[in-house]
Short mmCIF file of C-alpha atoms in Angstrom, two decimals:
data_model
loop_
_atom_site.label_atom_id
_atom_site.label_comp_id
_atom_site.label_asym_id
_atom_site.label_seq_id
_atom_site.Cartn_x
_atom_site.Cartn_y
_atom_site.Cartn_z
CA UNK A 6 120.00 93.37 93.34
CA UNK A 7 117.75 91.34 95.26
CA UNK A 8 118.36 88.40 97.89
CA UNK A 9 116.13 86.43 100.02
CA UNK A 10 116.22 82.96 101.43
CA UNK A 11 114.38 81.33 104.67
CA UNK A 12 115.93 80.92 107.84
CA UNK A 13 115.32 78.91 110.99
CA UNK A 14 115.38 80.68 114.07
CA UNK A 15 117.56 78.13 116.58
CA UNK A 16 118.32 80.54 119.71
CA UNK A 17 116.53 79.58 122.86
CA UNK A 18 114.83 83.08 122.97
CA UNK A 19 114.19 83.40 119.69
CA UNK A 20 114.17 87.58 118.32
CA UNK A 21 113.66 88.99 121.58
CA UNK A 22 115.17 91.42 123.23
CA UNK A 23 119.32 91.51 123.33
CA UNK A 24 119.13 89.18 120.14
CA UNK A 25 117.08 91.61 118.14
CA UNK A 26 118.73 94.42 119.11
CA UNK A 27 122.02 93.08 117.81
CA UNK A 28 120.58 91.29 114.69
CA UNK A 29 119.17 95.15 113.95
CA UNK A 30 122.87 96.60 114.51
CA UNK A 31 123.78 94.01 112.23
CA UNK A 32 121.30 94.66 109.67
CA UNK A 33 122.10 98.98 109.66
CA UNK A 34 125.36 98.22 108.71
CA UNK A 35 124.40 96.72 105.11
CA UNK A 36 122.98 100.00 102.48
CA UNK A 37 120.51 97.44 101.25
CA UNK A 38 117.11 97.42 102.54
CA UNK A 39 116.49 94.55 104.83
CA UNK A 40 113.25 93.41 105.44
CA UNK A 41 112.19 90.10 108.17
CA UNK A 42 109.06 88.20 106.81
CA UNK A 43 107.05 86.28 109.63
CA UNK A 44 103.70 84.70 108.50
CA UNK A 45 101.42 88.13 107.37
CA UNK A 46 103.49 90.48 108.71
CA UNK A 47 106.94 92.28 106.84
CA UNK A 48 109.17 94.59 108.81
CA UNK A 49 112.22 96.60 108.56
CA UNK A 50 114.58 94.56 110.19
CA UNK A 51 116.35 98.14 110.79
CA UNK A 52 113.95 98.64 113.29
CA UNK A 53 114.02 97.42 116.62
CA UNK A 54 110.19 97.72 117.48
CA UNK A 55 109.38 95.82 113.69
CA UNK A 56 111.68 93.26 114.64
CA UNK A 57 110.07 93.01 118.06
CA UNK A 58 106.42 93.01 117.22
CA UNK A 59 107.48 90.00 115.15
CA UNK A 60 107.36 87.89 117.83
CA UNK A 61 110.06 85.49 116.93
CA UNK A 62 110.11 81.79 118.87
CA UNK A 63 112.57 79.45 118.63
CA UNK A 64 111.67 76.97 116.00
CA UNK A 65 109.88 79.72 114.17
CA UNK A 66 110.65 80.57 110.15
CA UNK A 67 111.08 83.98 108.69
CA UNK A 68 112.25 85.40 105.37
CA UNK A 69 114.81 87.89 105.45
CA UNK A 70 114.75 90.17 102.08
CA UNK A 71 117.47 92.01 101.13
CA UNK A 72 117.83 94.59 98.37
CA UNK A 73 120.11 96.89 96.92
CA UNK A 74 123.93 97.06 96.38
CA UNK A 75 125.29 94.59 99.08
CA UNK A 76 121.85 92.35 99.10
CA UNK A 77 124.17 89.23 98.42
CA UNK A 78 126.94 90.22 100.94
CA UNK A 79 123.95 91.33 104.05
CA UNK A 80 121.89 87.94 103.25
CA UNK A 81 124.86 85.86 104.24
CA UNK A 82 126.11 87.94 106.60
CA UNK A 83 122.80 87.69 108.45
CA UNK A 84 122.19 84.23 108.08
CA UNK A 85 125.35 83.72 109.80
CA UNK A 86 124.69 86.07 112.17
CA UNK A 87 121.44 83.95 113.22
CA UNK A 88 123.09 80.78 113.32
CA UNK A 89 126.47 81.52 115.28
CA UNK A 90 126.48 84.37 117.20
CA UNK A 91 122.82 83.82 118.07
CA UNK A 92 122.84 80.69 118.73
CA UNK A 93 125.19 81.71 121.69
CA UNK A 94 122.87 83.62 123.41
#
C-alpha cells in the first residue's frame, strides 16, 4: 500500500533540530517505509541526519511517502504530527 500527500511545514523552526528528532521517533514507530521529499533530494525520514540535511524552513513544502502495511494510518498520523504538535514548538 502506498500513501503520499504534500505538506506545509508551519513551525517557526521548521525540521531542525528537537522537531526532527521527534517527527523521526514518530516516523520509526509506523512498519511502512517513510520517506520526506524536499525539491531533488528524498530521505528516510527514519533518519535523523536525512531529515536534517533536508534543510526544512518554515513555509517550505515536502512530500512525505509512505509505503507498506500501515502507509494510510503513518501518512495521517504524520501530517498531524506536523501540524499540532509541531506547530507548538
Amino acid at each position: 500500500m502506498k500513501a503520499e500527500r504534500n505538506v506545509e511545514i508551519t513551525n517557526a523552526t521548521g525540521l531542525h533540530a528537537r522537531p526532527a528528532s521527534k517527527f523521526v521517533q514518530k516516523a520509526g514507530t509506523f512498519k511502512s517505509d517513510v520517506k520526506i521529499v524536499y525539491g531533488e533530494k528524498e530521505v528516510n525520514a527514519k533518519s535523523i541526519m536525512g531529515v536534517l540535511s533536508l534543510g526544512v524552513s518554515q513555509g517550505n513544502q515536502i512530500k512525505i511517502k509512505c509505503e507498506g502495511e500501515d502507509a494510510e494510518t503513518a501518512l495521517e498520523e504524520l501530517i498531524n504530527f506536523l501540524h499540532e504538535q509541531m506547530a507548538e514548538e
